[in-house]
PDB file of C-alpha atoms in Angstrom:
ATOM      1  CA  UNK A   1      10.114  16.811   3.324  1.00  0.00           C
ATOM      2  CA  UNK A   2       6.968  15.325   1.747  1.00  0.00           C
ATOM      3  CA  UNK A   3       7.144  13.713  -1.601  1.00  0.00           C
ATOM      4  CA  UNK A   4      10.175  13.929  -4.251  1.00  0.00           C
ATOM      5  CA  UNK A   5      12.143  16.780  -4.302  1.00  0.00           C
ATOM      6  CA  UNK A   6      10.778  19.722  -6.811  1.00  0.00           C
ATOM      7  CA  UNK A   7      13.608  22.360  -6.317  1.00  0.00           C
ATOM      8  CA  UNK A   8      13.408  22.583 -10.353  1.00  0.00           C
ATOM      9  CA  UNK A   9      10.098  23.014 -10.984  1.00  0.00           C
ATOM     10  CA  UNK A  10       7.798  23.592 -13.424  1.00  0.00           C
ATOM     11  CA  UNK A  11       9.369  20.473 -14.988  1.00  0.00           C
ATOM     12  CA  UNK A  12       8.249  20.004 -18.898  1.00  0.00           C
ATOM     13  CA  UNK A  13       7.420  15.973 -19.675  1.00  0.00           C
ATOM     14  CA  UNK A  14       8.671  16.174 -23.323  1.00  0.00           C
ATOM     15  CA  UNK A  15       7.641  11.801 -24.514  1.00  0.00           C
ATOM     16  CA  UNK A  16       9.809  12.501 -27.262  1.00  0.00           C
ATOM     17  CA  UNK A  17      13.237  13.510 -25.525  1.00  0.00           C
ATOM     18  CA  UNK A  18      12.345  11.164 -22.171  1.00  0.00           C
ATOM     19  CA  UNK A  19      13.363   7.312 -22.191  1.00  0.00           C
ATOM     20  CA  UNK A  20      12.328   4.480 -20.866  1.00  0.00           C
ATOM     21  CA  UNK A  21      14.711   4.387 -17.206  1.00  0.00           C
ATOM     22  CA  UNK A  22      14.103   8.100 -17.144  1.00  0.00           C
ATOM     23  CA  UNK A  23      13.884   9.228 -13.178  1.00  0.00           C
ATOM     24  CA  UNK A  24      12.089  11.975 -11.335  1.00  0.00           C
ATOM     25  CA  UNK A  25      12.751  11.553  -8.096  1.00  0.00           C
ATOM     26  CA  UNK A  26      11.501   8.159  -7.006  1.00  0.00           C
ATOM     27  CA  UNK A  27       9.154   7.573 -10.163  1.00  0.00           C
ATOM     28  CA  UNK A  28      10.910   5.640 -12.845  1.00  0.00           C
ATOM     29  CA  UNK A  29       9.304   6.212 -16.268  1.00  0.00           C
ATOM     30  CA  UNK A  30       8.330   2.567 -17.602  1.00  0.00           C
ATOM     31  CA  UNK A  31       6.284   3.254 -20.883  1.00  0.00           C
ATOM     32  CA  UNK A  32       5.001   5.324 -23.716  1.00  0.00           C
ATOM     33  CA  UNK A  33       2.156   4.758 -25.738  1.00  0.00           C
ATOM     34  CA  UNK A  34       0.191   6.461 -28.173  1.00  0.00           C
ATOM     35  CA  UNK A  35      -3.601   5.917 -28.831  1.00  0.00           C
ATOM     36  CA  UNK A  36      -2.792   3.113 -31.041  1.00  0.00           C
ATOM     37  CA  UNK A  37       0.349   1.270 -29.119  1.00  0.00           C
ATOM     38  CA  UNK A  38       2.666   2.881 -31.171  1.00  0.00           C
ATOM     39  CA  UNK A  39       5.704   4.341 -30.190  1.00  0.00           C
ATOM     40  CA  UNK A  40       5.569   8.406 -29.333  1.00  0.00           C
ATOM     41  CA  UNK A  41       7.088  10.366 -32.209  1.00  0.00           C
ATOM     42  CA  UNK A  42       6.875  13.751 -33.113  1.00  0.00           C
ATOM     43  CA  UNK A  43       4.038  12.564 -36.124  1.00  0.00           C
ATOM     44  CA  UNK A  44       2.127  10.826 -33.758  1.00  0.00           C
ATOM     45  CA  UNK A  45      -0.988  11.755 -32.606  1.00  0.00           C
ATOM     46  CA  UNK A  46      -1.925  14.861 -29.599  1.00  0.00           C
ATOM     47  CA  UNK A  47      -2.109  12.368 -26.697  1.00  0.00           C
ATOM     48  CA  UNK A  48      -0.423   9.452 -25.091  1.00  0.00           C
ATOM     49  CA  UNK A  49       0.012   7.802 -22.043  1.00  0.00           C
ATOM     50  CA  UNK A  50       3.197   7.556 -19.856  1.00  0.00           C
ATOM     51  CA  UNK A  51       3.468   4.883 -17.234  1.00  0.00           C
ATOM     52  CA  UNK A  52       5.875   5.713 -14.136  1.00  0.00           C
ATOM     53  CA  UNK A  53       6.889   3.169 -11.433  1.00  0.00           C
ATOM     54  CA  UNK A  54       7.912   4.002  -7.891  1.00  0.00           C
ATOM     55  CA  UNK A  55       6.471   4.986  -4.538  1.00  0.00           C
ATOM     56  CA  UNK A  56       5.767   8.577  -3.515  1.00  0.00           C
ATOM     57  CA  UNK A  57       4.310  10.147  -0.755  1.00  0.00           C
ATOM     58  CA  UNK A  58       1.894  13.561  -1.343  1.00  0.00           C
ATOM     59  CA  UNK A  59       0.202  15.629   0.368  1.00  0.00           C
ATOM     60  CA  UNK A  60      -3.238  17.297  -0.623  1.00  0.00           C
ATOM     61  CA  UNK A  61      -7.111  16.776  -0.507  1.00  0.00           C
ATOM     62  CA  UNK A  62      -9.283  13.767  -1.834  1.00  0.00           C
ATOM     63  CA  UNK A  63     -12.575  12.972  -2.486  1.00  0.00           C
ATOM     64  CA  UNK A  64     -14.669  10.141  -2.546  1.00  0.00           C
ATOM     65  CA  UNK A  65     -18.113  11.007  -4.538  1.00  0.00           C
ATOM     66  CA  UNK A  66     -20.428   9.281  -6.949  1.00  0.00           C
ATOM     67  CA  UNK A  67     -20.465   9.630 -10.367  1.00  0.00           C
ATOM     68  CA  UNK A  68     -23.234  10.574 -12.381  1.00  0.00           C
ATOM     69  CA  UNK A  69     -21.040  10.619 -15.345  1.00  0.00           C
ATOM     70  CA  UNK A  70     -18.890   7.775 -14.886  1.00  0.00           C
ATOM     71  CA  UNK A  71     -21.972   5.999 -13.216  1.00  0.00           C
ATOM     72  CA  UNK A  72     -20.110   4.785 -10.308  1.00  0.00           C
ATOM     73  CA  UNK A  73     -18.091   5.661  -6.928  1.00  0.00           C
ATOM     74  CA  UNK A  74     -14.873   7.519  -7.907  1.00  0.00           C
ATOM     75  CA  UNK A  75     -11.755   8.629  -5.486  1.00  0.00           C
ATOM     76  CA  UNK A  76      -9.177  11.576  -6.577  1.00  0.00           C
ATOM     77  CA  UNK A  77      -6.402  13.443  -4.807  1.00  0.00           C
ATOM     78  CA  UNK A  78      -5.779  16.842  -5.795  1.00  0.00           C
ATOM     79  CA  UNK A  79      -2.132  17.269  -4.508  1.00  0.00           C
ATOM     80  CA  UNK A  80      -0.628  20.497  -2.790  1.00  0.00           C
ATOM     81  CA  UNK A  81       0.967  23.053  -4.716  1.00  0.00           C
ATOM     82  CA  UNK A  82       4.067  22.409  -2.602  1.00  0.00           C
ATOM     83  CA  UNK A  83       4.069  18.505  -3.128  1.00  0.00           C
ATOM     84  CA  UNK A  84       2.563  18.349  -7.014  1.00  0.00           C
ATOM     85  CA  UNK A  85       4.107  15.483  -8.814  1.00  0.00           C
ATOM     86  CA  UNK A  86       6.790  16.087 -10.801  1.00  0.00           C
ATOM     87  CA  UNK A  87       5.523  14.991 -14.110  1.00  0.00           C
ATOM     88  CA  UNK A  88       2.545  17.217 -13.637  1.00  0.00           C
ATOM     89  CA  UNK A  89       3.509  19.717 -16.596  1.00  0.00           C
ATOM     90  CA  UNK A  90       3.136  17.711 -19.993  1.00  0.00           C
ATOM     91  CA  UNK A  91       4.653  19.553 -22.786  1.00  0.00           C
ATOM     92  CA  UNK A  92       1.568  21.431 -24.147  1.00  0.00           C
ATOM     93  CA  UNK A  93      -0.979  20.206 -22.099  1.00  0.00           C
ATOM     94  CA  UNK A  94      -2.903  23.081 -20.764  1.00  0.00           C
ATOM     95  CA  UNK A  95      -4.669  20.360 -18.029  1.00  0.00           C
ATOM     96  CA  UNK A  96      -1.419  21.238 -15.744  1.00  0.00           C
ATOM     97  CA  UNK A  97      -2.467  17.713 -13.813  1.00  0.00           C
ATOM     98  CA  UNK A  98      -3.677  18.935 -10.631  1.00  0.00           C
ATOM     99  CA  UNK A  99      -5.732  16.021  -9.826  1.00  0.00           C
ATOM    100  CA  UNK A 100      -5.361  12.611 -10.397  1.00  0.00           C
ATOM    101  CA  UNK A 101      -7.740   9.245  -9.723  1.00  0.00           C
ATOM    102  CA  UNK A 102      -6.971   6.703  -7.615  1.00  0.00           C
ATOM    103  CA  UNK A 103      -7.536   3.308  -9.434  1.00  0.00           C
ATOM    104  CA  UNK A 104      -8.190   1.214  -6.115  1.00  0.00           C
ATOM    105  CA  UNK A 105     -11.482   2.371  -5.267  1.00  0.00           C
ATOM    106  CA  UNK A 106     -12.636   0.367  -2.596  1.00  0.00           C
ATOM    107  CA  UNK A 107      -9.556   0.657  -0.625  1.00  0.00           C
ATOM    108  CA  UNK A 108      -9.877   4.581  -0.761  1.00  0.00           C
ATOM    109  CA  UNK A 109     -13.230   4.395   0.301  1.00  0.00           C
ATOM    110  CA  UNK A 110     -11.694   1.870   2.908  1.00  0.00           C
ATOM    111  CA  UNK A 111      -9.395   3.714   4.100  1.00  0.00           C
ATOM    112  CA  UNK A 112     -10.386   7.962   3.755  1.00  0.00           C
ATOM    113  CA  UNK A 113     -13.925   6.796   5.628  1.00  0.00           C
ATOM    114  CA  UNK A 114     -16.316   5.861   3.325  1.00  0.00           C
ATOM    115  CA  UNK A 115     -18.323   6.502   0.095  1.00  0.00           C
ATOM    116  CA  UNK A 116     -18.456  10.668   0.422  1.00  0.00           C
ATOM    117  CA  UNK A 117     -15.481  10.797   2.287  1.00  0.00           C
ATOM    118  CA  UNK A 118     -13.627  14.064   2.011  1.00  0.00           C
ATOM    119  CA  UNK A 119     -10.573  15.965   3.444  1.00  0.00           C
ATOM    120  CA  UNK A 120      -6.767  16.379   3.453  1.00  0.00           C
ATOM    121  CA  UNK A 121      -3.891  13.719   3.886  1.00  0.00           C
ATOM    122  CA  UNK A 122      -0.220  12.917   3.309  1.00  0.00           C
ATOM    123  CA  UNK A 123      -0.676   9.589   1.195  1.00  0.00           C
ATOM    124  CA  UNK A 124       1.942   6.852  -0.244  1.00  0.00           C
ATOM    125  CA  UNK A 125       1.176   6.329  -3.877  1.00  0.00           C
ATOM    126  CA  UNK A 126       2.085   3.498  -6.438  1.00  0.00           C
ATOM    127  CA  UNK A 127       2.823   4.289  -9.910  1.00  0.00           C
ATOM    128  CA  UNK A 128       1.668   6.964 -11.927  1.00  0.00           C
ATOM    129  CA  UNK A 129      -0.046   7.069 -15.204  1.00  0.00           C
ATOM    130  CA  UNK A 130       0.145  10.460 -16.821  1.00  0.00           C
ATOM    131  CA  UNK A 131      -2.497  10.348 -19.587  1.00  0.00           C
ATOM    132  CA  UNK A 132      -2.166  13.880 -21.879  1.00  0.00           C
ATOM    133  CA  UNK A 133      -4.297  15.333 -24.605  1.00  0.00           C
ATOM    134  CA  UNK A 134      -7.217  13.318 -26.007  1.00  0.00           C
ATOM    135  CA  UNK A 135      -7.799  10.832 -23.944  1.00  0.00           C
ATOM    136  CA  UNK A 136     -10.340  11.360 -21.276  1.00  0.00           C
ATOM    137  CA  UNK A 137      -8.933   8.373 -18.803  1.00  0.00           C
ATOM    138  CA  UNK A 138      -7.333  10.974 -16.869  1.00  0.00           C
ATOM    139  CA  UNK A 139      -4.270  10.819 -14.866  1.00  0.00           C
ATOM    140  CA  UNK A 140      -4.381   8.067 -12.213  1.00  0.00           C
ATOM    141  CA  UNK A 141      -2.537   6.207  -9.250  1.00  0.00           C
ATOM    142  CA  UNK A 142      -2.528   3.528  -6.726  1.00  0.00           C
ATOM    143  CA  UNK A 143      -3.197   4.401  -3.098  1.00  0.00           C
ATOM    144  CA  UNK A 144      -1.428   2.570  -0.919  1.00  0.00           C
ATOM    145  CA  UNK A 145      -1.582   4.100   2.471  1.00  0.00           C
ATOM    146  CA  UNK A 146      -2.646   6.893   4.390  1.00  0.00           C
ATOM    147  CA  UNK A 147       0.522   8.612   5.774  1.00  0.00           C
ATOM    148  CA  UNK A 148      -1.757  11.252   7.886  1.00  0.00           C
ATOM    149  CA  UNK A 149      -4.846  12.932   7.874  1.00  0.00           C
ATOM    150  CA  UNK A 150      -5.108  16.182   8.466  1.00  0.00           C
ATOM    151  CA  UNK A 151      -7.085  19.105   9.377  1.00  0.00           C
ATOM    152  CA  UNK A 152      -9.390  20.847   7.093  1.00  0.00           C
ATOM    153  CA  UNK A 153     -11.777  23.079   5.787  1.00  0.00           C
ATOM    154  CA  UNK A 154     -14.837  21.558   3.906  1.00  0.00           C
ATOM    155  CA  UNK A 155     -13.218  20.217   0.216  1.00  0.00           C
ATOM    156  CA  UNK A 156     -15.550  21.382  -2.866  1.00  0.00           C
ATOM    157  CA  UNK A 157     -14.549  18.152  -5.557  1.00  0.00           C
ATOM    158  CA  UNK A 158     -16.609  20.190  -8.019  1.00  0.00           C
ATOM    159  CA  UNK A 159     -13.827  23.104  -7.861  1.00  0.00           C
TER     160      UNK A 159
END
């Protein structure tokens, strides 16, 4: 099977109850930070950042567009219901995580085919930054390789 095993999904990231060494599958979670580099506690503020370490592999669709907003070239994977990553259900985060950006730009334009590259793949992934609430970073990853591409029907990023 593709990516870590989610047999007990939905799976609720609580950064209060979670500690450091905490495992889902092959992500191992590193850090928690609040805005201000504080530790996570249940007075501290709507949003924080979790930082996972570990290799996965996904499968799902990606894009490769420009930016108007952000002003530049962005890449994100949107993975498969069937291989979302475990961590994608923060604790009161109505975002659910269904897309994520890959931090490595120019090797995701490298490898998926260019600048408005588009399409479905199994990919290997590096670490995982779950970012929930306020902040509008977003969730984000390392590429690392294309596993496969595969076939697909025309991918809408706008959707």
């Amino acid at each position: 099977a593709v990516g870590p095993d989610l047999t007990h999904r939905p799976l609720a990231f609580d950064p209060i109850v979670r500690n450091i060494g905490w495992k889902v599958g092959p992500l191992t979670l590193v850090s928690i930070q609040s805005p201000y580099g504080e530790a996570v506690t249940s007075t501290t503020p709507d949003w924080y950042g979790a930082t996972f370490s570990g290799k996965t592999t996904i499968t799902g669709r990606y894009a490769v567009i420009h930016s108007d907003l952000a002003g530049d070239t962005i890449a994100f994977f949107v993975p498969d219901a069937e291989s979302v990553l475990p961590v994608d259900a923060a604790q009161g985060d109505d975002s659910l995580h269904l897309s994520f950006y890959l931090e490595n730009i120019d090797k995701a334009v490298q490898l998926f085919g260019g600048p408005d590259a588009q399409g479905r793949a199994t990919i290997e992934i590096d670490g995982y930054t779950l970012n929930v609430g306020g902040s509008e970073a977003g969730d984000r990853s390392k590429l690392v390789r294309i596993v496969e591409k595969l076939p697909s029907n025309t991918f809408d990023p706008s959707l």
